[in-house]
Coordinates of C-alpha atoms in Angstrom, one line a residue:
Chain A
X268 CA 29.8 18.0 -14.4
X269 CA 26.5 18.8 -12.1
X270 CA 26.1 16.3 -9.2
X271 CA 23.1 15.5 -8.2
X272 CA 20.9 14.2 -5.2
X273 CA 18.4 12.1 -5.7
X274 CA 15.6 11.1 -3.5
X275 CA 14.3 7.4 -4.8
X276 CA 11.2 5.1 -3.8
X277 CA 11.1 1.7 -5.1
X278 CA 9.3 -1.2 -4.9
X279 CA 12.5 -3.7 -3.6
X280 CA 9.8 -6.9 -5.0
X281 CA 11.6 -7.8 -8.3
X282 CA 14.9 -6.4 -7.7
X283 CA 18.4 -8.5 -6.6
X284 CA 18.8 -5.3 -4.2
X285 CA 20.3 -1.8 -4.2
X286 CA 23.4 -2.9 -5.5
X287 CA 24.6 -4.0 -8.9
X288 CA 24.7 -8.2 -9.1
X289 CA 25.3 -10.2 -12.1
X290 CA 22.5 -12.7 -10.6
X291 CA 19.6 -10.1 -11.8
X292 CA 18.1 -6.5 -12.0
X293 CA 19.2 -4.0 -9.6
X294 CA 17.7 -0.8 -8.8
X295 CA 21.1 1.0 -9.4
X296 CA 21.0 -1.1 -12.5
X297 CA 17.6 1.0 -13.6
X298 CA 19.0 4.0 -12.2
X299 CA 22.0 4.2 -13.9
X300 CA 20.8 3.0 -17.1
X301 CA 18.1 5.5 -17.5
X302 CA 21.3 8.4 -16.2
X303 CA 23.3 7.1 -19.1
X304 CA 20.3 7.0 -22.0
X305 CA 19.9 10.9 -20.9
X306 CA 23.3 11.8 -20.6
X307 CA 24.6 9.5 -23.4
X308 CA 28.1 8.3 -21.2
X309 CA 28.7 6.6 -18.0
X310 CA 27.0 7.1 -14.6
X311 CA 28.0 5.9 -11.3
X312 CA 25.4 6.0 -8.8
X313 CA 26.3 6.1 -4.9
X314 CA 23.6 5.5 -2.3
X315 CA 23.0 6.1 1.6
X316 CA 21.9 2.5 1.7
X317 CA 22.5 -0.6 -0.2
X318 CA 18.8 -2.4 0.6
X319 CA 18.6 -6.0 0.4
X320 CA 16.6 -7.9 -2.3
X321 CA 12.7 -7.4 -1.1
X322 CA 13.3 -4.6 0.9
X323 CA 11.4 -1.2 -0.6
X324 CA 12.7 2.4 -0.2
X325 CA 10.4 6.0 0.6
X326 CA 12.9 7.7 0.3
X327 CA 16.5 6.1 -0.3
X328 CA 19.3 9.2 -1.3
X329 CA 21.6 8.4 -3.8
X330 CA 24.0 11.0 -5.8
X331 CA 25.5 10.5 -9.0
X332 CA 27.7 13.4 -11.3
X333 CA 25.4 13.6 -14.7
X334 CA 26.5 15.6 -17.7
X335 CA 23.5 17.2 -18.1
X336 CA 21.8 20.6 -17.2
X337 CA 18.2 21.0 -17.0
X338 CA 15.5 23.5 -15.5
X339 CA 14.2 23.0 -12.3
X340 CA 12.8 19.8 -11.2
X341 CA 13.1 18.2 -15.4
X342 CA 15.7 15.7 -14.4
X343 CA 13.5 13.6 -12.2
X344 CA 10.9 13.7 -15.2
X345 CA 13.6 13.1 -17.5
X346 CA 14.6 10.1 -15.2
X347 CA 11.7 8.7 -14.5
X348 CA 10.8 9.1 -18.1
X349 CA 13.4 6.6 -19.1
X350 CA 12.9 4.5 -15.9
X351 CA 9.4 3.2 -16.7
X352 CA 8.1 0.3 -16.3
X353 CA 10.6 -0.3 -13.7
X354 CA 8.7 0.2 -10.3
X355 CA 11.8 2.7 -9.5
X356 CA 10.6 6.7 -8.9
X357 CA 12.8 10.1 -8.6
X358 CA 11.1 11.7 -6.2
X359 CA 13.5 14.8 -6.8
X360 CA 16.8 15.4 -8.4
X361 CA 19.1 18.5 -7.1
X362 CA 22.3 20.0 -8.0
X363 CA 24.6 19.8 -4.9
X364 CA 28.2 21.1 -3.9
X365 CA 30.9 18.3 -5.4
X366 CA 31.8 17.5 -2.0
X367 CA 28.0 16.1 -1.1
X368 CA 28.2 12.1 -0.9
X369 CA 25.2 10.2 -0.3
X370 CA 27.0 7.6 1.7
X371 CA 29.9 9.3 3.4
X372 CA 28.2 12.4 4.5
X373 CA 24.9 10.7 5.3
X374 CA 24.4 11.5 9.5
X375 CA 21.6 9.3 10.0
X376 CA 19.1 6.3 8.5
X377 CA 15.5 5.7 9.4
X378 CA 13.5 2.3 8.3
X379 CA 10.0 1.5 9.0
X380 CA 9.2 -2.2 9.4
X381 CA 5.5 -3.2 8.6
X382 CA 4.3 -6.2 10.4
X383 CA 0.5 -7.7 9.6
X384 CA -1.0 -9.3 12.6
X385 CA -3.9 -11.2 11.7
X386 CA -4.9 -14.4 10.6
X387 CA -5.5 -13.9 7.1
X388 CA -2.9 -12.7 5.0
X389 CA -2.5 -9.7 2.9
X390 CA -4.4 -9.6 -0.5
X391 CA -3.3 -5.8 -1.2
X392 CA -0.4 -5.9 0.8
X393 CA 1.2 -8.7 -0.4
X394 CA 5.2 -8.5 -0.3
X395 CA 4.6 -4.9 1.5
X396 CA 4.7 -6.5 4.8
X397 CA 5.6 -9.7 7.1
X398 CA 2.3 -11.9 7.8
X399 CA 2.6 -12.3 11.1
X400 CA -0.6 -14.5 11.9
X401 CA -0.6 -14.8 15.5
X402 CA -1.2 -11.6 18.1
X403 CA 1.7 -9.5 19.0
X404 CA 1.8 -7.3 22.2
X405 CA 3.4 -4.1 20.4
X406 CA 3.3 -2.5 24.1
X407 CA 5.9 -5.0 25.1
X408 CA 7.3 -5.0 22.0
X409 CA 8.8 -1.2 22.4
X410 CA 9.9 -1.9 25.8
X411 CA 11.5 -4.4 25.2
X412 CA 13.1 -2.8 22.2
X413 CA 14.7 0.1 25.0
X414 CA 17.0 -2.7 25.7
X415 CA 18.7 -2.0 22.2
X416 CA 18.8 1.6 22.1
X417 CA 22.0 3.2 22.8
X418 CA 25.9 2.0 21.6
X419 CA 26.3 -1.6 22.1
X420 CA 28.0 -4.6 20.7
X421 CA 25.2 -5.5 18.0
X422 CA 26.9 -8.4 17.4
X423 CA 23.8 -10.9 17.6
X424 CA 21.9 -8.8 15.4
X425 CA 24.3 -8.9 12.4
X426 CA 24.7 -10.7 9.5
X427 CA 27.2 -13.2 9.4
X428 CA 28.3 -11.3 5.5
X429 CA 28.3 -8.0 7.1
X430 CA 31.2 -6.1 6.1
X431 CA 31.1 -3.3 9.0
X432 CA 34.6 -2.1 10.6
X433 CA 32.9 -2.9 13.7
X434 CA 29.5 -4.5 15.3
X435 CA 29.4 -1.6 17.7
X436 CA 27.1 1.0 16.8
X437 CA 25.0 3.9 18.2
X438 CA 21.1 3.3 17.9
X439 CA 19.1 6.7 18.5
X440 CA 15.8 5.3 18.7
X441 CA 13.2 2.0 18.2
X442 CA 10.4 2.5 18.7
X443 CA 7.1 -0.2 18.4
X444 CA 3.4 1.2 17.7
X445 CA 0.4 -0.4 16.9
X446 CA -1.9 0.9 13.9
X447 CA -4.8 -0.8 13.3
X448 CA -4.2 -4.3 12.0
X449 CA -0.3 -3.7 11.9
X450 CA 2.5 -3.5 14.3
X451 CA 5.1 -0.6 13.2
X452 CA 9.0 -0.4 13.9
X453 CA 10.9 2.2 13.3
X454 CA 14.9 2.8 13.6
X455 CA 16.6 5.3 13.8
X456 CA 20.6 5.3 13.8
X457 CA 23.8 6.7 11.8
X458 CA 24.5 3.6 10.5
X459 CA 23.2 -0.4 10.9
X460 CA 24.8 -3.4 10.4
X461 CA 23.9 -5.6 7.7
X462 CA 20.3 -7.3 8.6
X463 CA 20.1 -5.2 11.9
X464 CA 16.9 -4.2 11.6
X465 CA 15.7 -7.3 10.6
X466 CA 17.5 -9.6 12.6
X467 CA 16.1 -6.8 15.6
X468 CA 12.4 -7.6 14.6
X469 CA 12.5 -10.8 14.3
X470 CA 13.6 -10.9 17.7
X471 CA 11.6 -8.5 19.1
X472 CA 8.3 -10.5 17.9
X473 CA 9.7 -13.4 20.1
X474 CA 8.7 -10.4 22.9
X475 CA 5.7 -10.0 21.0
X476 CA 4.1 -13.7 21.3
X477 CA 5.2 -13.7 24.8
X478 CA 8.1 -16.3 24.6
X479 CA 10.5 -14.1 25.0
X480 CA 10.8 -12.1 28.3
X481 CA 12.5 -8.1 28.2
X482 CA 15.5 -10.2 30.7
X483 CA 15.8 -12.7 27.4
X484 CA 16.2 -9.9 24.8
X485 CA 19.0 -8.3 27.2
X486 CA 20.9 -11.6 27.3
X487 CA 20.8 -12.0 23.9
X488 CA 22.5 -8.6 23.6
X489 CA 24.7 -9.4 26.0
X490 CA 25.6 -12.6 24.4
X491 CA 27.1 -11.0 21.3
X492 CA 26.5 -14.0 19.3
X493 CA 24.0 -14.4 16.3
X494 CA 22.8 -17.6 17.4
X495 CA 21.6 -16.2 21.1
X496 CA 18.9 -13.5 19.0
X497 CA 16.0 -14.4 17.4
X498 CA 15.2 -15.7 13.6
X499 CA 15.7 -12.6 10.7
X500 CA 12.2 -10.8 9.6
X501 CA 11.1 -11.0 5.9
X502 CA 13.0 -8.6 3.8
X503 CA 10.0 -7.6 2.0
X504 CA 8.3 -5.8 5.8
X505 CA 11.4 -3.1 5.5
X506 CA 11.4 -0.1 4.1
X507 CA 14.1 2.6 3.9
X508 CA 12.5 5.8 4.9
X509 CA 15.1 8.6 4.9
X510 CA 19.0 9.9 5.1
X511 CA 19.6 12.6 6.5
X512 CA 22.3 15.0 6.0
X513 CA 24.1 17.8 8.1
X514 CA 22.5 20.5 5.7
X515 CA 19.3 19.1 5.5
X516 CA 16.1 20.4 8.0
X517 CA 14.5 17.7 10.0
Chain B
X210 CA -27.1 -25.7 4.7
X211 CA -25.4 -23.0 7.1
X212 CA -25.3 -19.1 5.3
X213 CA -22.1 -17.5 5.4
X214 CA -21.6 -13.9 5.7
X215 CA -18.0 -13.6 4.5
X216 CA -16.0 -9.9 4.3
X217 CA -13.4 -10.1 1.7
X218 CA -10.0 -7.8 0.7
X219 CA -8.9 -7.9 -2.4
X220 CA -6.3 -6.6 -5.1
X221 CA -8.8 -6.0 -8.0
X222 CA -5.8 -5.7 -10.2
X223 CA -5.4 -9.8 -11.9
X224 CA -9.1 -9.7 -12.4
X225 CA -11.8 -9.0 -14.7
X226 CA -13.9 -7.6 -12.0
X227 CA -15.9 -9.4 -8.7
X228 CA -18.5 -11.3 -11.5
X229 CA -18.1 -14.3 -13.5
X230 CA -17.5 -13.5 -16.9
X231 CA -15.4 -15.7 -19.8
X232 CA -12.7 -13.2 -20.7
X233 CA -10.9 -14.0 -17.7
X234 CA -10.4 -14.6 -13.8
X235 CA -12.9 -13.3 -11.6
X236 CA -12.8 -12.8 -7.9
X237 CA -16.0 -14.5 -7.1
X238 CA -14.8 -17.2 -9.3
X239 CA -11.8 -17.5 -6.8
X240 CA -14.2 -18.0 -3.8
X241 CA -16.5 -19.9 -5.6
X242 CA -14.1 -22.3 -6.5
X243 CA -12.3 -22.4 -3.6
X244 CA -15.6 -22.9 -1.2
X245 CA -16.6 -25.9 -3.8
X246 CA -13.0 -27.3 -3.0
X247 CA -14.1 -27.2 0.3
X248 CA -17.3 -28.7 0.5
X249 CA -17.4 -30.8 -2.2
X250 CA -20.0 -29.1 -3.6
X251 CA -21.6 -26.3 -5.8
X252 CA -21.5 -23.0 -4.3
X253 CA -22.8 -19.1 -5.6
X254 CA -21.7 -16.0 -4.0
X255 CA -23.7 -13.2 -4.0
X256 CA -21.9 -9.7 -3.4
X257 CA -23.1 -6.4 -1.7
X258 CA -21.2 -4.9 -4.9
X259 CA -20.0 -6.1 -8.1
X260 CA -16.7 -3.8 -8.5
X261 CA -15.1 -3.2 -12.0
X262 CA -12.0 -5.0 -13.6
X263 CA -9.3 -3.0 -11.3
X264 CA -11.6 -2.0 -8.7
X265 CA -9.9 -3.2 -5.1
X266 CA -12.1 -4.3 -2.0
X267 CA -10.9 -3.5 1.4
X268 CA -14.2 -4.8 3.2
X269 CA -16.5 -6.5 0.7
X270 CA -19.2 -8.7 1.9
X271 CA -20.8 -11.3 -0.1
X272 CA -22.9 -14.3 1.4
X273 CA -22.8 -18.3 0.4
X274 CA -24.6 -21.3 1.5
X275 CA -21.6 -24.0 2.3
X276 CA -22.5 -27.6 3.1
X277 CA -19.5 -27.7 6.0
X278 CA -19.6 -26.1 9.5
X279 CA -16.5 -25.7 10.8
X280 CA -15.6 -24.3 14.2
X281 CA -15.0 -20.4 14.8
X282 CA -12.4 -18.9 12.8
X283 CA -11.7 -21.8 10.6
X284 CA -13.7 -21.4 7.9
X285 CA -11.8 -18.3 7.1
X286 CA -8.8 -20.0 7.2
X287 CA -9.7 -23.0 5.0
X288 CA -11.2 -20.4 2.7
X289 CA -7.6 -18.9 2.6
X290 CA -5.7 -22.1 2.1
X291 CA -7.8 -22.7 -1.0
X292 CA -7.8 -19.1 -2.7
X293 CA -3.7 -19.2 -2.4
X294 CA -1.8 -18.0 -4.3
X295 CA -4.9 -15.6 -5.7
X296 CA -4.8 -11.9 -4.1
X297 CA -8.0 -12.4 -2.2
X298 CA -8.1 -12.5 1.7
X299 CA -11.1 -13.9 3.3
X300 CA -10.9 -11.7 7.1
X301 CA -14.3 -13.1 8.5
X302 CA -17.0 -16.0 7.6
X303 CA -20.1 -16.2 10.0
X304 CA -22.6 -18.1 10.2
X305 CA -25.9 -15.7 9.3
X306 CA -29.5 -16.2 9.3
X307 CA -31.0 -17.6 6.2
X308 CA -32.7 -14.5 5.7
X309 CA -29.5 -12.2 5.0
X310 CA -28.4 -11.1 1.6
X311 CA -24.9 -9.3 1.2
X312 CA -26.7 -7.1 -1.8
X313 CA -30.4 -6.7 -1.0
X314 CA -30.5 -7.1 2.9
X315 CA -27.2 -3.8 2.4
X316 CA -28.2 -0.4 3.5
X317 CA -24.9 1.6 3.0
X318 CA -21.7 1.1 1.1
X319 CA -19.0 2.5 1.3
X320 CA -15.9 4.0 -1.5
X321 CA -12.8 5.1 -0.9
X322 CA -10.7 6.8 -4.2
X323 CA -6.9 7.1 -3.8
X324 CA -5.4 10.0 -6.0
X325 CA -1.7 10.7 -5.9
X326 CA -0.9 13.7 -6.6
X327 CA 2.8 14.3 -7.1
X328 CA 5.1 14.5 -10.7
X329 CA 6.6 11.4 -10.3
X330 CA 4.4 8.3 -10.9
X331 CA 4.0 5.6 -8.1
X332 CA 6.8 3.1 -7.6
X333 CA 5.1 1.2 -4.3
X334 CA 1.5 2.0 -5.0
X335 CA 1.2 1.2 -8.6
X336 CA -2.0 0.2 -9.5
X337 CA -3.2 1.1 -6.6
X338 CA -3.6 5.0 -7.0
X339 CA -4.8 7.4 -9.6
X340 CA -1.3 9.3 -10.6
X341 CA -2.4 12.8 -10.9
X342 CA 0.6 14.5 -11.8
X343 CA -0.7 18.2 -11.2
X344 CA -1.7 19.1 -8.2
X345 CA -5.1 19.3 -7.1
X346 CA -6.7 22.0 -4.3
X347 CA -8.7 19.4 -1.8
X348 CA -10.4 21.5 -0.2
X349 CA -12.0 23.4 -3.2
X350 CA -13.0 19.7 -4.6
X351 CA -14.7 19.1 -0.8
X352 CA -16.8 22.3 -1.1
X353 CA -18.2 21.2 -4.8
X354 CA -18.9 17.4 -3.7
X355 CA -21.5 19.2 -1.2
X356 CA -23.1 19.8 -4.7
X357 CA -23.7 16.1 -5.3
X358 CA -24.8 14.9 -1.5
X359 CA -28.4 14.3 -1.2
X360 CA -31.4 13.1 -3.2
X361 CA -30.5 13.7 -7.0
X362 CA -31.1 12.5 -10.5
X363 CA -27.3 11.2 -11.2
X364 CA -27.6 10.4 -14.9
X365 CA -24.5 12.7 -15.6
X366 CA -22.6 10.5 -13.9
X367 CA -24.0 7.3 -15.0
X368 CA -22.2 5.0 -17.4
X369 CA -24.1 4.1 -20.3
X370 CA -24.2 0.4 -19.1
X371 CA -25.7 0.9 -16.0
X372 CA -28.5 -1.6 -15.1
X373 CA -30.3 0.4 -12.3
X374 CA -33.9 0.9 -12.6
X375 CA -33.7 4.9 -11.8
X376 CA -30.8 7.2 -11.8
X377 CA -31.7 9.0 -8.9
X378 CA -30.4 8.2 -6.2
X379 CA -29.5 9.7 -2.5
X380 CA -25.9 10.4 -1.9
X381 CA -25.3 10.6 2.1
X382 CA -22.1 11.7 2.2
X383 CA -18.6 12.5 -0.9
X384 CA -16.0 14.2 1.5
X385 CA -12.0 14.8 -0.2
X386 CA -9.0 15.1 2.0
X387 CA -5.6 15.5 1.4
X388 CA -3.5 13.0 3.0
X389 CA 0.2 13.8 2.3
X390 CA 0.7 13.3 -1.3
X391 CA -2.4 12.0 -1.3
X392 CA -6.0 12.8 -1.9
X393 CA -8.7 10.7 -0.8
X394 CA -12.6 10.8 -2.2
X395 CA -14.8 8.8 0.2
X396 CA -18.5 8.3 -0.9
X397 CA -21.1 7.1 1.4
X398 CA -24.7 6.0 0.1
X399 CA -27.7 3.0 0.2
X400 CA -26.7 2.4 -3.5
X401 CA -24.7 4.0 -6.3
X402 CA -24.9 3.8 -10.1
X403 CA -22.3 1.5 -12.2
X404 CA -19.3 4.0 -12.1
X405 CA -21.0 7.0 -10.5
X406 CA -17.9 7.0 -7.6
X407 CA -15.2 7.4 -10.1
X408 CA -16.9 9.7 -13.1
X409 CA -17.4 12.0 -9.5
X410 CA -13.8 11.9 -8.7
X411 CA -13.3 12.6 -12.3
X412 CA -15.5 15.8 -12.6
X413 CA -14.3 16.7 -9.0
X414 CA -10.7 17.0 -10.2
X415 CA -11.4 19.2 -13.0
X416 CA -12.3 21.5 -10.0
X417 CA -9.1 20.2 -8.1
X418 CA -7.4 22.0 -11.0
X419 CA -9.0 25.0 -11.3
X420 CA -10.5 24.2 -14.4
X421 CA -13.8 24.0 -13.2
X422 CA -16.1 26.0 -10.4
X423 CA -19.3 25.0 -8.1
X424 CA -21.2 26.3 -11.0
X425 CA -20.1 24.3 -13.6
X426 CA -20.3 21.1 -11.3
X427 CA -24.3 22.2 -9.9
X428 CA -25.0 22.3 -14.1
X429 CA -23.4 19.1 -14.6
X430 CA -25.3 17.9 -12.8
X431 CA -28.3 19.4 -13.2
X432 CA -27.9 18.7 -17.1
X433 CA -28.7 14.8 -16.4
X434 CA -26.4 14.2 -19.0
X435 CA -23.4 12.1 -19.5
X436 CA -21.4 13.9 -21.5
X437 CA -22.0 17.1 -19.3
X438 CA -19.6 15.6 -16.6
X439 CA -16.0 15.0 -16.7
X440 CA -14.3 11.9 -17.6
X441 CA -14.1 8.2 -15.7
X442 CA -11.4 8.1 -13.2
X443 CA -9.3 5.0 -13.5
X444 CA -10.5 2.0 -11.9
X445 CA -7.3 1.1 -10.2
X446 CA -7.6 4.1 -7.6
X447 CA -11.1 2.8 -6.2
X448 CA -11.3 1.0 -2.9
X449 CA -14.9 -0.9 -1.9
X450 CA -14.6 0.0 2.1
X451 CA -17.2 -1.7 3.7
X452 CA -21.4 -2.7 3.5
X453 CA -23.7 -2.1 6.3
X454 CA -26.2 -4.0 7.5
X455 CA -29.2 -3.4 10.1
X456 CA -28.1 -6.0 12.5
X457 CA -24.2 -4.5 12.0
X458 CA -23.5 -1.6 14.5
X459 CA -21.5 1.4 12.7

């Protein structure tokens, strides 16, 4: 049976999450049930990243074995055929070796958080990004956020449900920008504990509005306690931007 | 009575259009309403353009006379706490001479039309693009729109309702970029016809595809014609950017 990889965006607004839940719609849900309606048996889909509910995916990989063969670039029609109206798009659907897993062989994550500083709040935007209404300083935002890169104890930044071996993790790179009337964060690691990145951005807007100082960001990393960081950012500001894998070209 | 100048983002998408009508919620109905709230009074809004059912507003400006003066910046806001949970954002109310109008004191507005152009349909951006599924040359559609800028009779590209005394009109700028996935139309004139941006993007992506050359756009247009053009693109990809005014600076 052909596996394949698929590269997913979805809107993470009326979704329980990644993963299947008996609470509501999941987007592996929708995945899987347009798989099966094509394939006509069971499909099992595995992804580099199970999102919380809210949070939206660019470009989420996930890889599921599908017993069906078809030319060139018909499965994600075929898929997103039987996906609609679900807000849920294949991107692109290839055949790869048997030994490709989404998760597993995944060798690094990026997410983009999208925060909207200004007073009013999002008409066209809305649950696309955290309304933020007071000023931020994203200059002293990515300083500050230098603190976190590197292998640390991320132990105040993680969820108190996170089921991670370990709260010690390498992160490659955070980075803080400002465009236009938003304040960007991007992250860039092999792997995050749950809430990381949110529980990170919350925080660093404390840096942001000036009540926090870079020395109180440090401390709180220090502290290794979810109680010494800051409050957790909206889900609905992340996105899941990429995976990348050992064969794939930057 | 202090005149307002208000500028306005909205998701055109829940509405029936910016004006009044009785089949359904309309955006200056939300304002209306929720400036009456505030001042205890009746209020009319006059627009610098009256967008189509779908049609989205990044910058609109429209004026009102309110009987309430509230200090800087807090009009906005109580604007804002009145239109939730509507998709409308007010980002700026000023106080204006008595002598502005948003629609006749305007000398330039502004359009922007969103085309994606990729096979799978948008999951984040639905209803907020034109999904054009085949891909479309930019740069060839750029070179034709040179065809359309300047002083022109643009009955070709003139919807049948269309109120205006004269269909000719002066067209200062229609440049197309590709962005990404993306292509983006921006239009740039004093005034434009009731759906002359999008019947444009519409005839220019029957050039985008090949179908179409320079010739058969210069005799479209030359034909003063309707049914010499190509079809209305949907309204659901259009974006009203901004209105200028003499006192604004660009």
């Amino acid at each position: 049976m052909p596996r394949y990889r698929l590269l997913i965006e979805y809107d993470g607004g009326p979704f329980v999450g990644w993963q299947r839940q008996d609470t509501g719609p999941s987007v592996q849900q929708a995945l899987e049930e347009a798989a099966e309606r094509l394939c006509a048996g069971p499909v099992r889909l595995h992804a580099a990243g199970r999102t919380d509910s809210g949070v939206h995916a660019l470009g989420m990989v996930a890889h599921a074995d599908i017993a069906k063969t078809l030319p060139d670039g018909k499965m994600a029609d075929a898929l997103n055929a039987h996906l609609r109206p679900a807000p849920v798009a294949v991107l692109a659907a290839d055949v790869v070796p048997d030994a490709f897993h989404a998760r597993f062989s995944c060798v690094e994550r990026r997410y983009l958080y999208r925060i909207l500083t200004r007073r009013a709040g999002p008409a066209l935007d809305k649950g696309r990004v955290w309304w933020h209404p007071r000023p931020l300083d994203a200059d002293a935002m990515h300083a500050a956020a230098q603190v976190l890169v590197g292998h640390h104890d991320f132990s105040s930044f993680r969820a108190a449900e996170c089921q991670a071996d370990s709260p010690v993790k390498t992160l490659d790179a955070l980075a803080v920008a400002r465009m236009g009337e938003e304040v960007h964060v991007t992250a860039r690691a092999r792997s995050f504990l749950h809430h990381q990145v949110r529980n990170m951005v919350g925080t660093l807007a404390l840096v942001g509005t000036g009540k926090w100082t870079v020395a109180d960001l440090r401390a709180a990393l220090a502290a290794r306690d979810r109680a010494a960081a800051g409050p957790t950012a909206p889900a609905h500001g992340l996105y899941f931007v990429a995976a990348r894998y050992p064969d794939t070209e930057e």
